mmCIF file of C-alpha atoms in Angstrom:
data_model
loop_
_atom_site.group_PDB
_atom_site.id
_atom_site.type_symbol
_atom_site.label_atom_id
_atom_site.label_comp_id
_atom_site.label_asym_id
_atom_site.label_seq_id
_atom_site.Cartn_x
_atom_site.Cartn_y
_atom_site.Cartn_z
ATOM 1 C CA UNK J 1 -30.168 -114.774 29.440
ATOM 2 C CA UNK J 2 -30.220 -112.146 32.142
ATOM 3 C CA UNK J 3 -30.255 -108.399 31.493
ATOM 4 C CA UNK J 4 -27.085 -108.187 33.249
ATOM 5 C CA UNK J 5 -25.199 -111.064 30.856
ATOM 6 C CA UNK J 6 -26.991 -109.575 27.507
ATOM 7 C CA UNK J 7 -25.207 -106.437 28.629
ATOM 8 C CA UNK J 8 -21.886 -108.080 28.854
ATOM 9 C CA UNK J 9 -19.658 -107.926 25.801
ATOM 10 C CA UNK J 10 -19.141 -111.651 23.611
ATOM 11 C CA UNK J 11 -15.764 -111.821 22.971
ATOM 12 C CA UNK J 12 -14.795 -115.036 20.407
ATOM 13 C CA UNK J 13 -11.669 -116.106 20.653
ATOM 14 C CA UNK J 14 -9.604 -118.136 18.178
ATOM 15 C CA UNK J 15 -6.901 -120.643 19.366
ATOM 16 C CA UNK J 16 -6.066 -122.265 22.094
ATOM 17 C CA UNK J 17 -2.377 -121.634 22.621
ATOM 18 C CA UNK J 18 -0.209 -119.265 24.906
ATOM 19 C CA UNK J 19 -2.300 -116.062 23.364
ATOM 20 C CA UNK J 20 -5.862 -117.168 23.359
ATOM 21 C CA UNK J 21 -5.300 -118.988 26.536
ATOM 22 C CA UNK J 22 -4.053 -115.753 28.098
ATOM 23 C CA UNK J 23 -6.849 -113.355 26.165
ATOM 24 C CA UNK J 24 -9.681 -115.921 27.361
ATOM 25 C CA UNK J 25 -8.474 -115.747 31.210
ATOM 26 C CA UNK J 26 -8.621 -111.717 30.994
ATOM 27 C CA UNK J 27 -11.355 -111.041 29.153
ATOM 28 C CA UNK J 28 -13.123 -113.215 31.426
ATOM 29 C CA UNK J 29 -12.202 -111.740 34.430
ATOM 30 C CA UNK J 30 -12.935 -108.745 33.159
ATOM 31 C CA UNK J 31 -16.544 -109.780 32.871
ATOM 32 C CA UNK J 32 -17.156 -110.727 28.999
ATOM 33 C CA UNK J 33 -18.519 -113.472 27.767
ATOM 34 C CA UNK J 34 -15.583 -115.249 26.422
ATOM 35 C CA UNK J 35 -16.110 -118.283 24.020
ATOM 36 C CA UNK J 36 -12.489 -119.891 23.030
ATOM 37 C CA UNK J 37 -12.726 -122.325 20.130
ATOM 38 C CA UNK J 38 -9.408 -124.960 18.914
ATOM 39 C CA UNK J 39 -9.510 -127.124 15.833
ATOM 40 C CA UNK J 40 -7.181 -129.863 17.734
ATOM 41 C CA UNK J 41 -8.571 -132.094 20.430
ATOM 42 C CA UNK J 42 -6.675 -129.993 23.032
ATOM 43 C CA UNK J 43 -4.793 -127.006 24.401
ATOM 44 C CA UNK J 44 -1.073 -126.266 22.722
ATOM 45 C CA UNK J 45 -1.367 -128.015 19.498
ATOM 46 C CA UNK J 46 0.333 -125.408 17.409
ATOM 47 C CA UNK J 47 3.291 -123.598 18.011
ATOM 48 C CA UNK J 48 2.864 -123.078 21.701
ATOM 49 C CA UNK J 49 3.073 -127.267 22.226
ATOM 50 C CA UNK J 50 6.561 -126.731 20.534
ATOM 51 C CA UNK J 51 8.116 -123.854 22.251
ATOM 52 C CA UNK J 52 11.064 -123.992 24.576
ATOM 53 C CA UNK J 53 9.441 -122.274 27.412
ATOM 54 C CA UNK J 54 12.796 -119.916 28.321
ATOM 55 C CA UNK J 55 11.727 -116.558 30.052
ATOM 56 C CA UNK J 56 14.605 -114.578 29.706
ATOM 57 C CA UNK J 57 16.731 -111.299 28.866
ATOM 58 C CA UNK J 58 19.125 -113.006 27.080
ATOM 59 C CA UNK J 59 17.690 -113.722 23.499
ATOM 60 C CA UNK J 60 16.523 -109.570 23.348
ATOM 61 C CA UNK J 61 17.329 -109.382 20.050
ATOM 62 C CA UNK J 62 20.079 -106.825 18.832
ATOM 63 C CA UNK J 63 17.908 -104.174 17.249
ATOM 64 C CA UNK J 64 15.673 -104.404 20.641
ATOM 65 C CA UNK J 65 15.461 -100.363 21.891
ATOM 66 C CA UNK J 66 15.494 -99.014 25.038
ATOM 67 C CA UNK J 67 11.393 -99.154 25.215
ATOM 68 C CA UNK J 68 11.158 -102.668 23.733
ATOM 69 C CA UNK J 69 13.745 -104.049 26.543
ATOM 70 C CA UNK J 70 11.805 -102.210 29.534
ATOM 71 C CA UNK J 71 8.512 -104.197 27.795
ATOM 72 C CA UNK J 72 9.762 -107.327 27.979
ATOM 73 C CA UNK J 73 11.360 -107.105 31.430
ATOM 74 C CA UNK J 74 7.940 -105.764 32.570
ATOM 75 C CA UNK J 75 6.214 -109.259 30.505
ATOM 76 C CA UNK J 76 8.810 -111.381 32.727
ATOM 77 C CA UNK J 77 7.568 -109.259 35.826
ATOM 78 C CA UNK J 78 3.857 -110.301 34.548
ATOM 79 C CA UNK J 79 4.808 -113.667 34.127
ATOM 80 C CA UNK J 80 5.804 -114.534 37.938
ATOM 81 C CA UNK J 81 2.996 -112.315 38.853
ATOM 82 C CA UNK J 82 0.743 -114.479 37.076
ATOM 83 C CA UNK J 83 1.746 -117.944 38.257
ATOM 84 C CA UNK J 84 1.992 -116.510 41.986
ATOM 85 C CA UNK J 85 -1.690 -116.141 41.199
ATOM 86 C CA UNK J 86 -2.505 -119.285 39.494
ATOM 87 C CA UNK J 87 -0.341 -120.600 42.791
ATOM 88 C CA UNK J 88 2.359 -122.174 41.203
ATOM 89 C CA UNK J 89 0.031 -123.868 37.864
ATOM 90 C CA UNK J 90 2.019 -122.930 35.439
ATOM 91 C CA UNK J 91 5.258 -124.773 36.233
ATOM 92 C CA UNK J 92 7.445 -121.576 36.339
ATOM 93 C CA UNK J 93 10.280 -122.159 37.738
ATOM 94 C CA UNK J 94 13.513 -120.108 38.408
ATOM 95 C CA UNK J 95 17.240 -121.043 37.088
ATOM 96 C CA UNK J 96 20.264 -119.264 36.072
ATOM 97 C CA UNK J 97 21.125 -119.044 32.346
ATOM 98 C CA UNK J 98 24.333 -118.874 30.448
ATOM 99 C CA UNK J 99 24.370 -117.913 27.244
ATOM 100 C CA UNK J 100 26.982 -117.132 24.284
ATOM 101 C CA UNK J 101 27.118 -115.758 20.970
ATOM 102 C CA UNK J 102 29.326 -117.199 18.531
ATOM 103 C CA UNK J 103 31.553 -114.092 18.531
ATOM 104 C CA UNK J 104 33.157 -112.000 21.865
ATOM 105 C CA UNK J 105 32.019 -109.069 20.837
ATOM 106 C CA UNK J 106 28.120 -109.959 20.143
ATOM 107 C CA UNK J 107 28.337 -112.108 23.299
ATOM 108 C CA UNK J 108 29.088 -108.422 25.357
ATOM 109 C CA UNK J 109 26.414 -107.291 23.321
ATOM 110 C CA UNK J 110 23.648 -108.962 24.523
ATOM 111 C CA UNK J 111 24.965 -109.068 27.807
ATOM 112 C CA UNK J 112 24.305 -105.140 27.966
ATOM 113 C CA UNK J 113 20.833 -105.502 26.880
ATOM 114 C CA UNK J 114 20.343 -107.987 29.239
ATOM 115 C CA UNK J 115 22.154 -106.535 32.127
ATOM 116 C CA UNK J 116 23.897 -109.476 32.777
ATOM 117 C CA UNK J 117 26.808 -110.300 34.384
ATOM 118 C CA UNK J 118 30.328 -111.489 31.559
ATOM 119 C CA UNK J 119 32.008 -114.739 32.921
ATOM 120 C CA UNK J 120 35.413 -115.972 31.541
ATOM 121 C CA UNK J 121 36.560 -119.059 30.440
ATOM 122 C CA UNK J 122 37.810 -120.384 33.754
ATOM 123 C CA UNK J 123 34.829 -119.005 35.701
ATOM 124 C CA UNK J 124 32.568 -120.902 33.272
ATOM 125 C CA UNK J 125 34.619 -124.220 33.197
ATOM 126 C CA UNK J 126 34.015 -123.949 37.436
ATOM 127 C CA UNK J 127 30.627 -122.904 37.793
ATOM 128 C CA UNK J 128 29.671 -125.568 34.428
ATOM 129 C CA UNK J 129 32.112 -128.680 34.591
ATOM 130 C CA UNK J 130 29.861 -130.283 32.286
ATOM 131 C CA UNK J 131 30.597 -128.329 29.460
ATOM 132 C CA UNK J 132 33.091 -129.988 27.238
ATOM 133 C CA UNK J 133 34.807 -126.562 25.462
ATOM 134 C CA UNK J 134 33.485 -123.683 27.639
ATOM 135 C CA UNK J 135 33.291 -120.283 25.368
ATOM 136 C CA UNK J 136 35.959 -117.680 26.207
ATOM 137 C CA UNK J 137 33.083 -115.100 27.499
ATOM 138 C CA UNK J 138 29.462 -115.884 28.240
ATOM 139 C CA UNK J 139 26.679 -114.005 29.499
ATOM 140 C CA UNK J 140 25.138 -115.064 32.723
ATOM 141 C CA UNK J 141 21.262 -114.273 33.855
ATOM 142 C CA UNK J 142 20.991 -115.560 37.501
ATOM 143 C CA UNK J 143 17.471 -115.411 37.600
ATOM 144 C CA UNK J 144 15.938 -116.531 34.489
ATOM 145 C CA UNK J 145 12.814 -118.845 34.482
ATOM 146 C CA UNK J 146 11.241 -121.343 32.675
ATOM 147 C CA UNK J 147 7.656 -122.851 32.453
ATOM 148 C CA UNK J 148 6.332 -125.591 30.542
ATOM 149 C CA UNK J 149 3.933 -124.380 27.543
ATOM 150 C CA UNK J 150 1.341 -126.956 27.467
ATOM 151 C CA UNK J 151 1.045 -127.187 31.239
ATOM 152 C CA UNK J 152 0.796 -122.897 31.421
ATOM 153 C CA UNK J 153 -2.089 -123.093 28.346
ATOM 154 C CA UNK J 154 -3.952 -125.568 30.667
ATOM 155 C CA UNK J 155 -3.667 -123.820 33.631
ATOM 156 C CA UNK J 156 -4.830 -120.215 31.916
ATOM 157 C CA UNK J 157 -7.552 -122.581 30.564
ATOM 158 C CA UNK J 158 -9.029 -123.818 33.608
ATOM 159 C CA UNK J 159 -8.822 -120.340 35.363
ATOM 160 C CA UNK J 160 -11.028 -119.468 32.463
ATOM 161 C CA UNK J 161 -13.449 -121.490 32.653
ATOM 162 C CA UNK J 162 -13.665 -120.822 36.732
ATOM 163 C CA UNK J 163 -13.689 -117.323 35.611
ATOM 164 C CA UNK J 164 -17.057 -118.236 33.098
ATOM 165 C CA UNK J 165 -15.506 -118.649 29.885
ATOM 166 C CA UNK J 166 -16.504 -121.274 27.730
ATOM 167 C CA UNK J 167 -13.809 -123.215 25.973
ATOM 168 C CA UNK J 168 -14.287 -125.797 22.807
ATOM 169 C CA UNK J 169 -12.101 -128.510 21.474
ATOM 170 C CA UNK J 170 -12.310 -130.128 18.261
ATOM 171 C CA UNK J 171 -14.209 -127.177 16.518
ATOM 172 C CA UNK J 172 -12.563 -125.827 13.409
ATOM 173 C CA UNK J 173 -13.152 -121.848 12.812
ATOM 174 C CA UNK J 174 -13.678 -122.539 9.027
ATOM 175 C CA UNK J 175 -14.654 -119.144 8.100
ATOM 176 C CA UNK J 176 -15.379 -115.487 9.363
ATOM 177 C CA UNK J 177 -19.050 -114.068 9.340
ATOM 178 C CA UNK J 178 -18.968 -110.433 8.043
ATOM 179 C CA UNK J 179 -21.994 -108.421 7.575
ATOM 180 C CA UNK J 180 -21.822 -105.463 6.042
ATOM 181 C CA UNK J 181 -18.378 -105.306 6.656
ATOM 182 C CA UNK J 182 -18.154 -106.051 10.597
ATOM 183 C CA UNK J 183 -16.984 -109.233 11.548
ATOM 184 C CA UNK J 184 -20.347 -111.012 13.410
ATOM 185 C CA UNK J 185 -18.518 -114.555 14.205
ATOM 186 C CA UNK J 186 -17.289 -117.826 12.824
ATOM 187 C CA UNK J 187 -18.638 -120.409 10.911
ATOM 188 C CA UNK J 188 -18.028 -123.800 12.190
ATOM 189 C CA UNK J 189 -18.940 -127.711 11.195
ATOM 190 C CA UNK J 190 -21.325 -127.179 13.894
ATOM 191 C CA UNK J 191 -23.064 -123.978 12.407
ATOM 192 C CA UNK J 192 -22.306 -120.309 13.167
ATOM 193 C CA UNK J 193 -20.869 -118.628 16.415
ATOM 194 C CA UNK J 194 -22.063 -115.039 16.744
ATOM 195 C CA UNK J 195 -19.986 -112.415 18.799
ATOM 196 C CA UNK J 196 -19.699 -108.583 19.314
ATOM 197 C CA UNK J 197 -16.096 -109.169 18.601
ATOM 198 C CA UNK J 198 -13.534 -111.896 17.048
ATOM 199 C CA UNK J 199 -10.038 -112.566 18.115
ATOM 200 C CA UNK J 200 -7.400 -114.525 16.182
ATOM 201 C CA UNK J 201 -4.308 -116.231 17.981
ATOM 202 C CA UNK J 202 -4.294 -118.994 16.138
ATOM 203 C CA UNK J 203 -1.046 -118.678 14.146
ATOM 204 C CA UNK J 204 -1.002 -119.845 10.996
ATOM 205 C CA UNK J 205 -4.779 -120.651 11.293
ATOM 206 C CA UNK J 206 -5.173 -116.955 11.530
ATOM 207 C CA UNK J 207 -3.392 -115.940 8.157
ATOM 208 C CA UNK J 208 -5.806 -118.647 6.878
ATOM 209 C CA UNK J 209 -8.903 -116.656 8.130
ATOM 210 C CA UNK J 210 -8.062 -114.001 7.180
ATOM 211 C CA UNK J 211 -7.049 -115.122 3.581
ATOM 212 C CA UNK J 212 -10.211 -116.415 3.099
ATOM 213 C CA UNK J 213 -11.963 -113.155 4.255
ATOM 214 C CA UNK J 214 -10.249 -111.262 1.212
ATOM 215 C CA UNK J 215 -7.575 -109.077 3.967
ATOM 216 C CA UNK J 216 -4.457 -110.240 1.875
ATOM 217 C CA UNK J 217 -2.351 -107.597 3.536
ATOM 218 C CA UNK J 218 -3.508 -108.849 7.152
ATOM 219 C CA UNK J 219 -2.266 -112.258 6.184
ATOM 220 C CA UNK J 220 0.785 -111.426 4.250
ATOM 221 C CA UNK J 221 1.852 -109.822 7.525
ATOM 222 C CA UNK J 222 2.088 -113.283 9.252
ATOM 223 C CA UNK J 223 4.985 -114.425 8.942
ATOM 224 C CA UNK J 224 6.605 -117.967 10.007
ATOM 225 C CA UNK J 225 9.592 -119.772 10.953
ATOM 226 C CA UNK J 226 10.100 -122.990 12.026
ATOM 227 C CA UNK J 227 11.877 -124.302 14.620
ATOM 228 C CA UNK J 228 12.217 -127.961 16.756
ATOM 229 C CA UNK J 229 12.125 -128.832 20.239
ATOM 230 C CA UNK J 230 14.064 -131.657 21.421
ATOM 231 C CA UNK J 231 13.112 -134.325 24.574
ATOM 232 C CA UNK J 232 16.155 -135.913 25.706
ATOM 233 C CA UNK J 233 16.356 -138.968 28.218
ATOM 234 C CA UNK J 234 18.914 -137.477 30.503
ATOM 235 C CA UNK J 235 21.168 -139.975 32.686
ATOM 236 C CA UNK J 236 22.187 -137.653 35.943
ATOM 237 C CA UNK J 237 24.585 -135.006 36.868
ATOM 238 C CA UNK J 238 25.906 -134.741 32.763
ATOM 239 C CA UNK J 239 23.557 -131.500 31.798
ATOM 240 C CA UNK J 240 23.770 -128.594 34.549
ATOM 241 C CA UNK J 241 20.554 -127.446 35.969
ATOM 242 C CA UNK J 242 20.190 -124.159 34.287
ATOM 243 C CA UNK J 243 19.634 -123.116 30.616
ATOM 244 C CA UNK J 244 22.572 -123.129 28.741
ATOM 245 C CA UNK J 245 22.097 -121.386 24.914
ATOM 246 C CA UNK J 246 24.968 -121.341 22.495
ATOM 247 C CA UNK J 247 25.167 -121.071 18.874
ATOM 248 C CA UNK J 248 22.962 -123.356 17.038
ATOM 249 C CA UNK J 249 21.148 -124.946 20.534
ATOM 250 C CA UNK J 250 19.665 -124.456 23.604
ATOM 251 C CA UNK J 251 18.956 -126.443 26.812
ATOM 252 C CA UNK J 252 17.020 -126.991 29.767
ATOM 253 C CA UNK J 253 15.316 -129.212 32.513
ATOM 254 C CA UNK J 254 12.618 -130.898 31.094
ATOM 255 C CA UNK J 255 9.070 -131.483 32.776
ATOM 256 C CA UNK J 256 9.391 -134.716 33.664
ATOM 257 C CA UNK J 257 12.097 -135.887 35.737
ATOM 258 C CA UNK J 258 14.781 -137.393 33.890
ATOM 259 C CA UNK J 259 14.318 -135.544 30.756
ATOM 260 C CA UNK J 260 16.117 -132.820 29.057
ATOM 261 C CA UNK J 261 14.491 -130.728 26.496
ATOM 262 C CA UNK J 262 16.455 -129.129 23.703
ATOM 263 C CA UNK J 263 16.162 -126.210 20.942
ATOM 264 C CA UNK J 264 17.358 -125.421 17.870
ATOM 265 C CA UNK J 265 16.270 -122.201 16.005
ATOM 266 C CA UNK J 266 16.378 -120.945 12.449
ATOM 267 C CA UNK J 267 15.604 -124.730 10.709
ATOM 268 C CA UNK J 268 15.773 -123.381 7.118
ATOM 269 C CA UNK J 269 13.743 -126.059 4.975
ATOM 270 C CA UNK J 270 12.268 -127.330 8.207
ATOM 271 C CA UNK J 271 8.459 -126.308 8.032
ATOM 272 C CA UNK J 272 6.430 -129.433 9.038
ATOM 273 C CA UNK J 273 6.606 -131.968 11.168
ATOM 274 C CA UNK J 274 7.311 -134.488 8.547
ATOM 275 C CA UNK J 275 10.989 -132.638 8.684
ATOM 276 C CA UNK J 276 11.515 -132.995 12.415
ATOM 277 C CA UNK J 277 14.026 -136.190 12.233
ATOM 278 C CA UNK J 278 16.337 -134.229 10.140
ATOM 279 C CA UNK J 279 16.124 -131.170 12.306
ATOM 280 C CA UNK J 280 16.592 -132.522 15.696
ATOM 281 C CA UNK J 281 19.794 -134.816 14.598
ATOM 282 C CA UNK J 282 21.258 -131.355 13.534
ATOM 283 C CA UNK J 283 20.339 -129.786 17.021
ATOM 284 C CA UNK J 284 20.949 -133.017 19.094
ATOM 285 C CA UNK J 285 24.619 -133.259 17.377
ATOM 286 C CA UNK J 286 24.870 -129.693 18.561
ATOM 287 C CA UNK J 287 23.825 -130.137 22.353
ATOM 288 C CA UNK J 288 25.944 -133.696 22.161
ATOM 289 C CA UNK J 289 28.602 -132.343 21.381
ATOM 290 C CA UNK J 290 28.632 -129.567 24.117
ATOM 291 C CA UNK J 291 28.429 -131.753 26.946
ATOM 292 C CA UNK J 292 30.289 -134.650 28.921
ATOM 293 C CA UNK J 293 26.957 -136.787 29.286
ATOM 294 C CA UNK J 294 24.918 -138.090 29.513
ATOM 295 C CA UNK J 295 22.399 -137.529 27.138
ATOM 296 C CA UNK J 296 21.050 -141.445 26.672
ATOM 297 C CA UNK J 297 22.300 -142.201 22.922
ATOM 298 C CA UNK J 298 19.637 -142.650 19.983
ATOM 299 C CA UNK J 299 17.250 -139.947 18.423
ATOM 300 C CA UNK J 300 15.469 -137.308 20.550
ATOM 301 C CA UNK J 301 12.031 -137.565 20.222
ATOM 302 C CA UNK J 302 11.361 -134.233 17.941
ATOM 303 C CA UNK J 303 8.611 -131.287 17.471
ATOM 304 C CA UNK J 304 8.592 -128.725 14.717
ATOM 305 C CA UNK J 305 6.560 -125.674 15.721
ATOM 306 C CA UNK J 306 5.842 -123.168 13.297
ATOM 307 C CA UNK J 307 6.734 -119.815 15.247
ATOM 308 C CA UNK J 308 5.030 -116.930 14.479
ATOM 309 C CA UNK J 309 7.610 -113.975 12.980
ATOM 310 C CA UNK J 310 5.538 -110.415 12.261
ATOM 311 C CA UNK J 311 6.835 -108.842 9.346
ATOM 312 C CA UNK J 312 8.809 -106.313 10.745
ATOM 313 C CA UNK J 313 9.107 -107.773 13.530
ATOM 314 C CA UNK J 314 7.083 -105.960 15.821
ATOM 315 C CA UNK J 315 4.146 -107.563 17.863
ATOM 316 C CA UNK J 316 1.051 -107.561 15.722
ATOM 317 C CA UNK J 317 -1.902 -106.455 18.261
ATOM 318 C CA UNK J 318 -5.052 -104.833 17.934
ATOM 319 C CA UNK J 319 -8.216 -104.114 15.123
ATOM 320 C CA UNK J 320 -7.447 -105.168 11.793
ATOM 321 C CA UNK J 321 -8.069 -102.299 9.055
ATOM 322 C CA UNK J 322 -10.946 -103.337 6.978
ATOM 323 C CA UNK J 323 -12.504 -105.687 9.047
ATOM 324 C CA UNK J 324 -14.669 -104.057 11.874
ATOM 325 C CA UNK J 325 -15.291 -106.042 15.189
ATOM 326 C CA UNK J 326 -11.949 -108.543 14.162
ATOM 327 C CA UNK J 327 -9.016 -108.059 16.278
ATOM 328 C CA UNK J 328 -5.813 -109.877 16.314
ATOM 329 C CA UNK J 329 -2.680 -111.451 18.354
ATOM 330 C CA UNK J 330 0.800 -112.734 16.416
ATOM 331 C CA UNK J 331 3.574 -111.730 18.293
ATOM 332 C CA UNK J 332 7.200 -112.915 18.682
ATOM 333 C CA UNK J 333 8.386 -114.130 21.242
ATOM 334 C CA UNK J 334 5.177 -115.120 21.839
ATOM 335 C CA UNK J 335 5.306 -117.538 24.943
ATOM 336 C CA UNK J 336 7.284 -114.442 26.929
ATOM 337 C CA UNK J 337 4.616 -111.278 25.832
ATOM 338 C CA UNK J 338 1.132 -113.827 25.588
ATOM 339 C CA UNK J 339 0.407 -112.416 29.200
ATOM 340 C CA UNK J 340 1.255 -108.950 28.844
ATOM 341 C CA UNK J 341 -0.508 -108.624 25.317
ATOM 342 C CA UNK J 342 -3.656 -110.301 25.955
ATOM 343 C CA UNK J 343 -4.567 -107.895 28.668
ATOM 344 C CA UNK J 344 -3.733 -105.087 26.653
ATOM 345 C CA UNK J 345 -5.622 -106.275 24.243
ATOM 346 C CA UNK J 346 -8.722 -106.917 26.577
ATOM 347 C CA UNK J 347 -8.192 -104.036 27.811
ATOM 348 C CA UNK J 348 -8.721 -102.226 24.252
ATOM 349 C CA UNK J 349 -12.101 -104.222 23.366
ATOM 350 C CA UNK J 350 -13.538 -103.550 26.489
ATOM 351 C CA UNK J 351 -12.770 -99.426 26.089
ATOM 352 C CA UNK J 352 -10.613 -99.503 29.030
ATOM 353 C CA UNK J 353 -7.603 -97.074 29.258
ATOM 354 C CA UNK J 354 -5.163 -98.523 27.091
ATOM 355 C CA UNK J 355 -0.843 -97.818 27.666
ATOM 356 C CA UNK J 356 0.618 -97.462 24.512
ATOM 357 C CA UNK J 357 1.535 -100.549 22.822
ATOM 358 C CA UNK J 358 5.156 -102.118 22.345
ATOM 359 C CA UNK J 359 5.496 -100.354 18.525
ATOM 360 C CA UNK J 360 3.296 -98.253 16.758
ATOM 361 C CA UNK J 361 -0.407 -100.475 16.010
ATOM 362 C CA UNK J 362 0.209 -102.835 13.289
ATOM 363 C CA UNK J 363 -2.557 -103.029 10.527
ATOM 364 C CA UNK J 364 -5.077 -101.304 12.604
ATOM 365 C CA UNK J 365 -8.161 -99.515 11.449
#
């Protein structure tokens, strides 16, 4: 190893969705030596591989303050930066959104947040023919986006690796290494991985970790909710282009041409995939019966994702008390913030400035 490399900070990242994706591509460009390690046999197996992929405004939620709404507008910002320079990899593309709440008055709500524009019933019914009972009032975004998950981790991935990172499938973190109470690494199947510093963004893996490592508070703190994503066959002109969110559903273009992919939040009792069937007839029923057609009749093929939910609900970002050298990433939404996030956070192991973060540091040291 040269002197120069030695010198170089090893960053150890676990999880290879939206967050460690995003972290690895950073860091390494930043100059660490960045080794990403996934239990699954590829990129997006967890939560990430499930999410709706919706860049938006829109779904700010209520309690959402002045600060927190400039943050994510300034994540959306990062966003189209970011696939400008990954030139177009991460399938982001732009479409208008409509969206309503299930009451008037909430539905002006988040259209102030958003700083959208209010359509009527009539303007709706013209501008979305397809919908079968258009809402009195909805909330229009002209410009929202979209990307596909999987196809934005893989992208990040290989950008990574161009960048010098070192990325592993198929290798379970089974257990921290602390020494005298600093985090040195992982063991693996494979034997230990030894790094200056460890990063979790593996979801629920990470409460695992960090179970196991006797930081009960760190892990209680991880908090998750499930929720299934819907691929529809879609027959033509039936579902508009756009994104179209109502109560109980959402919708978009899918990937692949032809397809339609579908959303449906707050599953209560749905927290594996062995409960997707039941889940996606409830949110299929729901998108059904919003539209003219044609969505091609039969079950959806379903995925549950397991979405992380901080308690508290701020984004969960930085050292974790107790635990020197051990950082970590749960954040929701996390698809939308990944980007903005992980270079804050590379920013902070690397003793770079540092803005100050979305809420005020969450179990930090």
């Amino acid at each position: 190893m040269s002197r120069d490399s030695a010198a170089r900070p090893a960053v150890l990242i676990v999880g290879a969705g939206i967050a460690g994706a995003a972290l690895a591509l950073d860091l390494a460009r930043r100059g660490a030596r960045v080794r990403l390690v996934e239990a699954a046999a590829g990129p997006a197996a967890g939560c990430t591989g499930a999410a709706f992929g919706w860049l938006n405004m829109l779904m700010a939620p209520a309690s959402a303050d002045a600060a927190t709404l400039a943050e994510r507008r300034a994540a959306l910002a990062d966003w189209r930066r970011l696939d400008r320079d990954l030139r177009g990899a991460t399938g982001l593309r732009e479409l208008p959104a409509l969206t309503w709440a299930a009451r008037p008055a909430e539905t002006r709500a988040l259209a102030r947040r958003a700083g959208a524009r209010l359509l009527t019933r009539p303007a709706i019914a013209a501008r979305f023919p397809q919908l079968r009972r258009p809402p009195a009032l909805a909330a229009l975004e002209p410009r929202s986006a979209v990307v596909e998950p999987e196809r934005a981790v893989r992208a990040l991935l290989t950008a990574a690796r161009a960048a010098g990172a070192c990325i592993t499938f198929g290798l379970r973190a089974e257990r921290l290494v602390i020494e005298a109470g600093r985090v040195r690494g992982i063991e693996t199947a494979a034997g230990p991985i030894r790094a200056d510093h460890v990063t979790l963004c593996a979801g629920a893996g990470s409460a695992a970790l960090l179970t196991e490592a006797g930081l009960p508070e760190a892990a209680g703190a991880l908090r998750l909710s499930p929720a299934v994503r819907l691929e529809f066959p879609s027959g033509g002109a039936g579902v508009p282009d756009a994104v179209i969110s109502g109560p109980g559903f959402e919708i978009r273009p899918g990937g692949r041409a032809g397809t339609r992919f579908g959303f449906g939040s707050g599953l209560t009792g749905a927290a594996s995939a062995s409960d997707g069937p039941a889940a996606g007839r409830r949110a299929a029923a729901a998108i059904r019966a919003a539209f003219a057609g044609p969505l091609r009749p039969g079950p959806p093929a379903a995925r549950i994702g397991l979405r992380p939910m901080p308690a508290g609900g701020a984004p969960i970002l930085g050292p974790v008390a107790g635990a020197e050298g051990l950082g970590l990433l749960f954040a929701h939404p996390g698809l939308i913030l990944a980007p903005r996030l992980a270079a804050r956070h590379a920013r902070a192991i690397l003793d770079d400035p540092v803005r100050p973060p979305l809420r005020p540091p969450r179990l930090t040291a």
